[in-house]
Amino acid sequence: MRSVTEHQRVVAELIQRRPAVSADLADALALVLAEDVTAPLSLPVFDNSAMDGYAVRAEDTAAATPDNPVVLPVTEDIPAGRTDQLQLRPGTSHRIMTGAPVPAGATAIVPVEATDGGVTTVQIRQHSEAGKHIRHAGEDVTSGATVLRTGQQVTPAALGLVAALGLDVLPVVPRQRVLVISTGSELVSPGIPLQPGQIYESNSTMLAAAVRDAGADVVATPTAGDDVAQFSAVLDRYAGESDLIITSGGVSAGAYEVVKDAFGRDGDQGVQFVKVAMQPGMPQGVGRVAGTPIVTLPGNPVSALVSFEVFIRPALRAAMGLPDPHRPLRTAVLTEAVTSPRGKRQFRRAVLDAEANQVTSYGPPASHHLRWLASANALLDIPEDVVDVPAGSEVRVWDLR
């Protein structure tokens, strides 16, 4: 059987980064920059007021005290957004709002709280030092400076910065576009009454959510029965607009394995089917369909999601340049003894108490027990050469929180 590490390598090599695109700011959040971003202008663009108050020459307020205010005429009113260029004459003031351009000749802003708030004349009750409450042009960003770096993830603050610089697009690594196909004639969409022998289809909902949680986009989530023609029709419809295809089901050793039947059980049509030394998730497949990468997962829900975590999630995130492609790997003390099949690397559902540095196996190891995975926050990672793990042992833990 193929090792987990080897299959991780094969999947990672298959999923490749898409060429960079220019994304509108509304679509760029959480993506990774494909190029440095250089400021086309300075911030602030012009000297502006940091306070609502009065623009003055600092020397004109030198004698001001609460008991003996300096009285100056108010010769202009400057709201934010005023575009004409003004000149402050000595011995006068301009009433000014926060963010408004400071008139030429003004060297300080007196906050309105230090005045009587007058509109024709103003009583100034404290001296304001030169430069006080003025935001100077370029003190935040200098034109030509590199403000964001290649590989940096776009955050709300980064979007605010580039918008303030007048940029409307960003060069980014685009999201991977993923097609998720569930297979099986027994599957019925939730909300439809079940017939004998039918079950509700859950893998597409679960895997599509995992794709989005990893940072990628979902193209579609169709379901195909155990019919090669129907499965092939789904591929023909969606594969061309996808960067990755994920299937679940149809890869085991029995009859009616539609994915194996569609691609040839000997892997002669671009998809190689292998057994990976792991539990759950031993039957796996990987390859290309008309040039599009495909990863075929087993159909049991726990096997499908654990396989996604182990093989696809880190490869997807790495291909998008996203930080921390791998789940945090921790060491914790096992609270109860567990067993593991010899020769298989076991990923067992668990509950991690990080504060106490303890981890507890959670639920049976079988791959159909989805309830336990839904409440787990970790996976025990037990090596393939370990059969018995006593309580109190230090074990490797994938932190899913």
Coordinates of C-alpha atoms in Angstrom, one line a residue:
M1 CA 0.0 0.0 0.0
R2 CA 1.0 3.6 -0.6
S3 CA 2.0 5.6 2.5
V4 CA 0.0 8.6 3.6
T5 CA 3.1 10.8 3.1
E6 CA 3.5 9.6 -0.5
H7 CA -0.1 10.2 -1.4
Q8 CA 0.0 13.6 0.2
R9 CA 2.9 14.4 -2.2
V10 CA 1.1 13.1 -5.2
V11 CA -2.0 15.2 -4.5
A12 CA 0.0 18.3 -3.7
E13 CA 1.9 18.0 -7.0
L14 CA -1.4 17.6 -8.9
I15 CA -3.0 20.8 -7.5
Q16 CA -1.3 23.8 -9.1
R17 CA -1.5 27.5 -8.5
R18 CA -3.6 29.4 -11.0
P19 CA -2.1 32.4 -12.8
A20 CA -2.5 35.8 -11.0
V21 CA -5.5 37.9 -11.8
S22 CA -6.5 41.5 -11.1
A23 CA -9.4 41.3 -8.6
D24 CA -11.8 44.1 -7.7
L25 CA -11.4 45.1 -4.1
A26 CA -14.8 43.6 -3.2
D27 CA -13.6 40.2 -4.4
A28 CA -10.0 40.3 -3.0
L29 CA -10.6 39.7 0.7
A30 CA -8.6 36.8 2.2
L31 CA -6.8 36.2 -1.1
V32 CA -3.0 36.4 -1.4
L33 CA -1.2 39.1 -3.2
A34 CA 0.6 38.0 -6.3
E35 CA 2.7 41.2 -6.5
D36 CA 4.0 44.0 -4.3
V37 CA 1.6 47.0 -4.1
T38 CA 3.3 50.4 -4.5
A39 CA 1.6 53.6 -3.4
P40 CA 0.8 55.9 -6.3
L41 CA 0.4 58.9 -4.0
S42 CA 1.1 60.0 -0.5
L43 CA -1.1 59.7 2.5
P44 CA -2.4 62.0 3.7
V45 CA -2.6 63.5 0.3
F46 CA -2.5 67.1 1.7
D47 CA -2.0 68.7 5.1
N48 CA -5.4 68.4 6.9
S49 CA -6.9 69.1 10.3
A50 CA -7.0 66.3 12.9
M51 CA -9.7 68.2 14.9
D52 CA -12.8 70.2 14.5
G53 CA -11.6 73.7 15.4
Y54 CA -9.9 76.7 14.0
A55 CA -6.8 77.1 11.8
V56 CA -4.5 79.8 13.1
R57 CA -1.0 81.0 13.1
A58 CA 0.5 79.6 16.4
E59 CA 2.1 82.9 17.3
D60 CA -1.3 84.6 17.2
T61 CA -2.5 82.4 20.1
A62 CA 0.7 82.8 22.3
A63 CA -1.1 85.0 24.9
A64 CA -4.3 83.0 25.1
T65 CA -5.4 81.9 28.6
P66 CA -8.8 80.7 29.9
D67 CA -9.2 84.0 31.8
N68 CA -7.8 86.2 29.0
P69 CA -8.8 84.6 25.6
V70 CA -7.4 85.9 22.4
V71 CA -10.2 87.1 20.0
L72 CA -9.7 86.5 16.3
P73 CA -12.0 87.2 13.4
V74 CA -13.2 84.1 11.5
T75 CA -12.7 84.9 7.9
E76 CA -13.4 81.4 6.3
D77 CA -15.4 78.3 6.9
I78 CA -13.6 75.1 5.7
P79 CA -15.6 71.9 5.7
A80 CA -14.1 68.6 4.6
G81 CA -14.2 68.4 0.8
R82 CA -13.6 72.1 0.1
T83 CA -11.3 72.1 -2.9
D84 CA -10.3 75.8 -3.4
Q85 CA -6.9 76.8 -2.0
L86 CA -7.1 79.3 0.9
Q87 CA -4.6 81.7 2.5
L88 CA -4.8 82.5 6.2
R89 CA -3.9 86.1 6.9
P90 CA -2.0 87.0 10.1
G91 CA -4.3 87.9 13.0
T92 CA -7.3 85.9 11.6
S93 CA -8.7 82.4 11.9
H94 CA -10.5 79.9 9.7
R95 CA -13.1 77.6 11.2
I96 CA -12.2 74.1 10.0
M97 CA -13.6 70.6 10.2
T98 CA -11.7 67.3 10.7
G99 CA -10.1 66.2 7.5
A100 CA -10.4 69.5 5.8
P101 CA -7.3 71.0 4.0
V102 CA -5.2 73.3 6.2
P103 CA -5.0 76.8 4.6
A104 CA -1.6 78.1 3.5
G105 CA -0.1 80.2 6.3
A106 CA -1.8 78.2 9.2
T107 CA 0.6 76.5 11.5
A108 CA -1.8 75.0 14.1
I109 CA -5.3 73.9 14.8
V110 CA -7.1 75.1 18.0
P111 CA -9.7 72.5 19.0
V112 CA -13.2 73.8 19.2
E113 CA -13.3 72.7 22.9
A114 CA -10.6 75.4 23.6
T115 CA -12.8 78.1 22.2
D116 CA -16.3 79.6 22.4
G117 CA -17.2 78.1 19.0
G118 CA -17.8 81.5 17.4
V119 CA -18.6 81.8 13.7
T120 CA -17.8 85.5 13.1
T121 CA -15.2 85.9 15.8
V122 CA -13.7 83.3 18.1
Q123 CA -12.4 83.4 21.6
I124 CA -9.3 81.2 21.9
R125 CA -8.6 80.1 25.5
Q126 CA -5.3 78.3 25.1
H127 CA -2.1 78.6 23.2
S128 CA -1.6 76.1 20.4
E129 CA 1.9 75.1 19.5
A130 CA 3.1 75.1 15.9
G131 CA 2.1 71.8 14.1
K132 CA -0.5 70.9 16.7
H133 CA -3.4 68.9 15.4
I134 CA -2.2 69.0 11.8
R135 CA -1.9 65.8 9.8
H136 CA 1.0 66.4 7.4
A137 CA 1.0 65.2 3.8
G138 CA 2.9 61.9 3.5
E139 CA 3.4 61.2 7.2
D140 CA 1.6 57.9 6.8
V141 CA 2.6 56.8 3.3
T142 CA 5.1 58.3 0.9
S143 CA 4.4 58.1 -2.8
G144 CA 6.4 55.2 -4.4
A145 CA 6.7 53.2 -1.1
T146 CA 5.9 49.5 -1.1
V147 CA 2.9 49.2 1.2
L148 CA 1.9 45.5 0.8
R149 CA 4.1 42.6 -0.1
T150 CA 3.8 39.6 -2.4
G151 CA 2.4 36.6 -0.4
Q152 CA 0.5 38.8 2.1
Q153 CA -3.1 37.9 2.7
V154 CA -5.6 40.6 1.9
T155 CA -7.3 41.8 5.1
P156 CA -10.0 44.5 5.7
A157 CA -7.3 46.9 6.8
A158 CA -5.3 46.2 3.6
L159 CA -8.4 46.9 1.5
G160 CA -8.9 50.1 3.3
L161 CA -5.3 51.2 2.6
V162 CA -5.4 50.4 -1.1
A163 CA -8.8 52.1 -1.5
A164 CA -7.4 55.2 0.3
L165 CA -4.5 55.1 -2.3
G166 CA -7.1 55.2 -5.1
L167 CA -6.5 51.6 -6.3
D168 CA -9.6 49.7 -7.4
V169 CA -8.0 46.3 -8.2
L170 CA -5.3 44.1 -6.7
P171 CA -3.0 41.5 -8.2
V172 CA -3.9 38.3 -6.4
V173 CA -3.7 34.5 -6.6
P174 CA -7.2 33.4 -7.4
R175 CA -9.2 30.9 -5.5
Q176 CA -9.2 27.3 -6.8
R177 CA -12.5 26.3 -8.4
V178 CA -13.6 22.9 -7.1
L179 CA -16.3 20.6 -8.5
V180 CA -17.7 18.2 -5.8
I181 CA -19.5 15.1 -7.1
S182 CA -21.1 12.5 -4.9
T183 CA -21.9 9.1 -6.4
G184 CA -24.3 6.3 -5.6
S185 CA -27.7 5.2 -6.7
E186 CA -28.9 5.0 -3.1
L187 CA -28.5 8.7 -2.5
V188 CA -31.5 11.1 -2.1
S189 CA -31.4 14.8 -1.6
P190 CA -32.4 16.0 1.9
G191 CA -36.1 16.9 2.1
I192 CA -37.3 14.1 -0.2
P193 CA -39.0 11.1 1.5
L194 CA -36.8 8.0 1.6
Q195 CA -37.7 4.8 -0.1
P196 CA -36.5 1.4 1.3
G197 CA -32.7 1.1 0.7
Q198 CA -32.1 4.8 0.1
I199 CA -30.1 7.2 2.3
Y200 CA -29.8 11.0 2.4
E201 CA -26.8 12.4 0.4
S202 CA -24.5 14.3 2.8
N203 CA -21.0 14.1 1.3
S204 CA -21.5 17.0 -1.2
T205 CA -22.8 19.3 1.5
M206 CA -20.0 18.4 3.8
L207 CA -17.2 18.4 1.2
A208 CA -18.4 21.7 -0.3
A209 CA -18.3 23.3 3.1
A210 CA -14.8 21.9 3.6
V211 CA -13.7 23.4 0.3
R212 CA -15.1 26.8 1.2
D213 CA -13.6 26.6 4.7
A214 CA -10.2 25.9 3.0
G215 CA -10.6 29.2 1.1
A216 CA -11.6 27.8 -2.4
D217 CA -14.8 28.2 -4.4
V218 CA -17.3 25.5 -5.2
V219 CA -18.3 25.2 -8.9
A220 CA -21.2 22.8 -8.3
T221 CA -22.2 19.9 -6.2
P222 CA -24.0 17.4 -8.5
T223 CA -24.9 13.8 -7.6
A224 CA -24.5 10.9 -10.0
G225 CA -26.0 7.4 -9.7
D226 CA -24.0 4.2 -10.3
D227 CA -24.2 4.8 -14.1
V228 CA -21.1 5.6 -16.1
A229 CA -22.9 7.6 -18.7
Q230 CA -24.6 9.8 -16.1
F231 CA -21.3 10.3 -14.2
S232 CA -19.5 11.1 -17.5
A233 CA -22.2 13.6 -18.4
V234 CA -21.7 15.4 -15.1
L235 CA -17.9 15.6 -15.8
D236 CA -18.5 16.9 -19.3
R237 CA -20.7 19.6 -18.0
Y238 CA -18.5 21.0 -15.2
A239 CA -14.9 19.8 -15.6
G240 CA -13.9 22.5 -18.0
E241 CA -14.7 25.3 -15.5
S242 CA -13.0 23.6 -12.6
D243 CA -9.4 23.5 -11.3
L244 CA -10.0 20.4 -9.2
I245 CA -12.6 17.7 -9.2
I246 CA -13.4 15.8 -6.0
T247 CA -15.6 12.7 -6.1
S248 CA -16.8 10.6 -3.2
G249 CA -17.8 7.0 -3.5
G250 CA -17.4 4.5 -6.3
V251 CA -13.7 3.6 -5.6
S252 CA -13.9 0.4 -3.6
A253 CA -13.3 -3.2 -4.7
G254 CA -16.9 -4.3 -5.3
A255 CA -19.3 -4.1 -8.2
Y256 CA -21.1 -0.9 -9.2
E257 CA -18.1 1.3 -8.4
V258 CA -19.0 4.0 -10.9
V259 CA -15.8 6.1 -10.6
K260 CA -13.6 3.1 -11.1
D261 CA -15.8 1.9 -14.0
A262 CA -15.7 5.3 -15.6
F263 CA -11.9 5.5 -15.6
G264 CA -10.9 1.9 -15.9
R265 CA -10.2 -0.2 -12.9
D266 CA -6.5 -0.5 -13.9
G267 CA -6.1 3.3 -14.1
D268 CA -5.8 3.2 -17.8
Q269 CA -7.8 6.5 -18.4
G270 CA -5.8 9.1 -16.5
V271 CA -6.8 8.1 -12.9
Q272 CA -4.8 5.9 -10.7
F273 CA -6.6 4.0 -8.0
V274 CA -4.5 3.0 -4.9
K275 CA -4.8 1.7 -1.4
V276 CA -3.3 4.1 1.2
A277 CA -2.1 2.7 4.5
M278 CA -4.5 4.6 6.6
Q279 CA -7.7 4.3 8.6
P280 CA -10.2 5.6 7.7
G281 CA -9.9 6.2 4.0
M282 CA -7.8 3.4 2.5
P283 CA -9.3 3.4 -1.1
Q284 CA -8.1 6.5 -3.0
G285 CA -7.7 7.7 -6.5
V286 CA -5.8 10.6 -8.2
G287 CA -5.2 11.7 -11.8
R288 CA -6.5 14.0 -14.5
V289 CA -9.7 14.2 -16.6
A290 CA -9.1 16.1 -19.8
G291 CA -6.3 17.9 -18.1
T292 CA -8.3 18.8 -14.9
P293 CA -6.9 17.3 -11.7
I294 CA -9.2 14.8 -10.0
V295 CA -9.0 13.3 -6.5
T296 CA -11.4 10.4 -5.8
L297 CA -12.4 9.8 -2.2
P298 CA -14.1 6.9 -0.5
G299 CA -17.9 7.2 0.1
N300 CA -18.2 6.7 3.8
P301 CA -18.7 10.2 5.2
V302 CA -15.9 10.0 7.9
S303 CA -13.5 8.5 5.3
A304 CA -14.3 11.3 2.9
L305 CA -13.8 14.2 5.3
V306 CA -10.7 12.8 6.9
S307 CA -9.3 12.1 3.5
F308 CA -10.0 15.8 2.5
E309 CA -8.3 17.0 5.7
V310 CA -5.2 14.8 5.1
F311 CA -4.7 15.1 1.4
I312 CA -6.7 18.0 -0.2
R313 CA -7.1 20.8 2.3
P314 CA -3.3 21.5 2.7
A315 CA -2.7 21.1 -1.1
L316 CA -5.6 23.5 -1.9
R317 CA -4.4 26.2 0.6
A318 CA -0.8 25.9 -0.6
A319 CA -1.9 26.3 -4.2
M320 CA -3.6 29.5 -3.3
G321 CA -0.6 30.7 -1.3
L322 CA -2.7 30.9 1.9
P323 CA -1.0 30.9 5.3
D324 CA -0.8 27.8 7.5
P325 CA -1.9 25.2 4.8
H326 CA -1.5 22.4 7.4
R327 CA -3.6 22.0 10.5
P328 CA -1.6 22.7 13.7
L329 CA 0.2 19.6 14.9
R330 CA 0.3 19.3 18.6
T331 CA 1.4 16.8 21.3
A332 CA -1.0 16.0 24.1
V333 CA -1.4 13.4 26.8
L334 CA -3.9 10.6 25.9
T335 CA -6.5 10.1 28.7
E336 CA -7.5 6.6 27.8
A337 CA -5.9 3.6 26.1
V338 CA -6.7 3.0 22.4
T339 CA -5.7 0.4 19.8
S340 CA -4.8 0.9 16.1
P341 CA -4.5 -1.5 13.2
R342 CA -1.0 -2.6 12.5
G343 CA 0.4 -1.3 9.2
K344 CA -2.1 1.6 8.9
R345 CA -1.8 5.2 10.1
Q346 CA -4.9 5.9 12.0
F347 CA -6.7 9.2 12.2
R348 CA -9.0 8.9 15.1
R349 CA -11.7 11.4 16.1
A350 CA -10.8 13.1 19.4
V351 CA -11.5 16.0 21.8
L352 CA -8.6 18.2 22.6
D353 CA -8.3 20.1 25.9
A354 CA -5.5 22.4 25.0
E355 CA -5.4 24.1 28.4
A356 CA -4.9 20.8 30.2
N357 CA -2.8 19.5 27.3
Q358 CA -5.0 16.3 27.2
V359 CA -6.7 14.6 24.4
T360 CA -9.5 11.9 24.5
S361 CA -10.5 9.5 21.8
Y362 CA -14.0 10.3 20.8
G363 CA -16.4 7.6 19.4
P364 CA -15.8 4.4 17.5
P365 CA -13.1 4.3 14.8
A366 CA -15.4 3.0 12.0
S367 CA -15.9 5.3 9.0
H368 CA -19.7 5.6 9.2
H369 CA -19.9 7.2 12.6
L370 CA -20.3 10.8 11.4
R371 CA -22.0 11.9 14.6
W372 CA -18.7 11.7 16.5
L373 CA -16.7 13.6 13.9
A374 CA -19.3 16.4 14.0
S375 CA -18.5 17.0 17.7
A376 CA -14.7 16.3 17.6
N377 CA -12.2 19.2 17.5
A378 CA -9.1 17.1 16.8
L379 CA -7.7 14.0 15.1
L380 CA -5.4 11.5 16.8
D381 CA -2.5 10.7 14.4
I382 CA -1.3 7.2 15.3
P383 CA 1.7 5.9 13.3
E384 CA 1.3 2.8 11.2
D385 CA 3.7 0.7 13.3
V386 CA 1.8 1.4 16.6
V387 CA -0.9 -1.0 17.8
D388 CA -1.5 -0.2 21.4
V389 CA -1.4 3.3 22.9
P390 CA -1.6 3.3 26.7
A391 CA -3.4 6.0 28.7
G392 CA -0.9 8.7 29.7
S393 CA 1.1 8.4 26.4
E394 CA 2.0 11.5 24.5
V395 CA 0.4 11.4 21.1
R396 CA 0.3 13.5 17.9
V397 CA -2.9 15.6 17.5
W398 CA -4.2 17.5 14.5
D399 CA -5.9 20.6 15.9
L400 CA -9.1 21.1 14.0
R401 CA -10.3 24.1 16.0

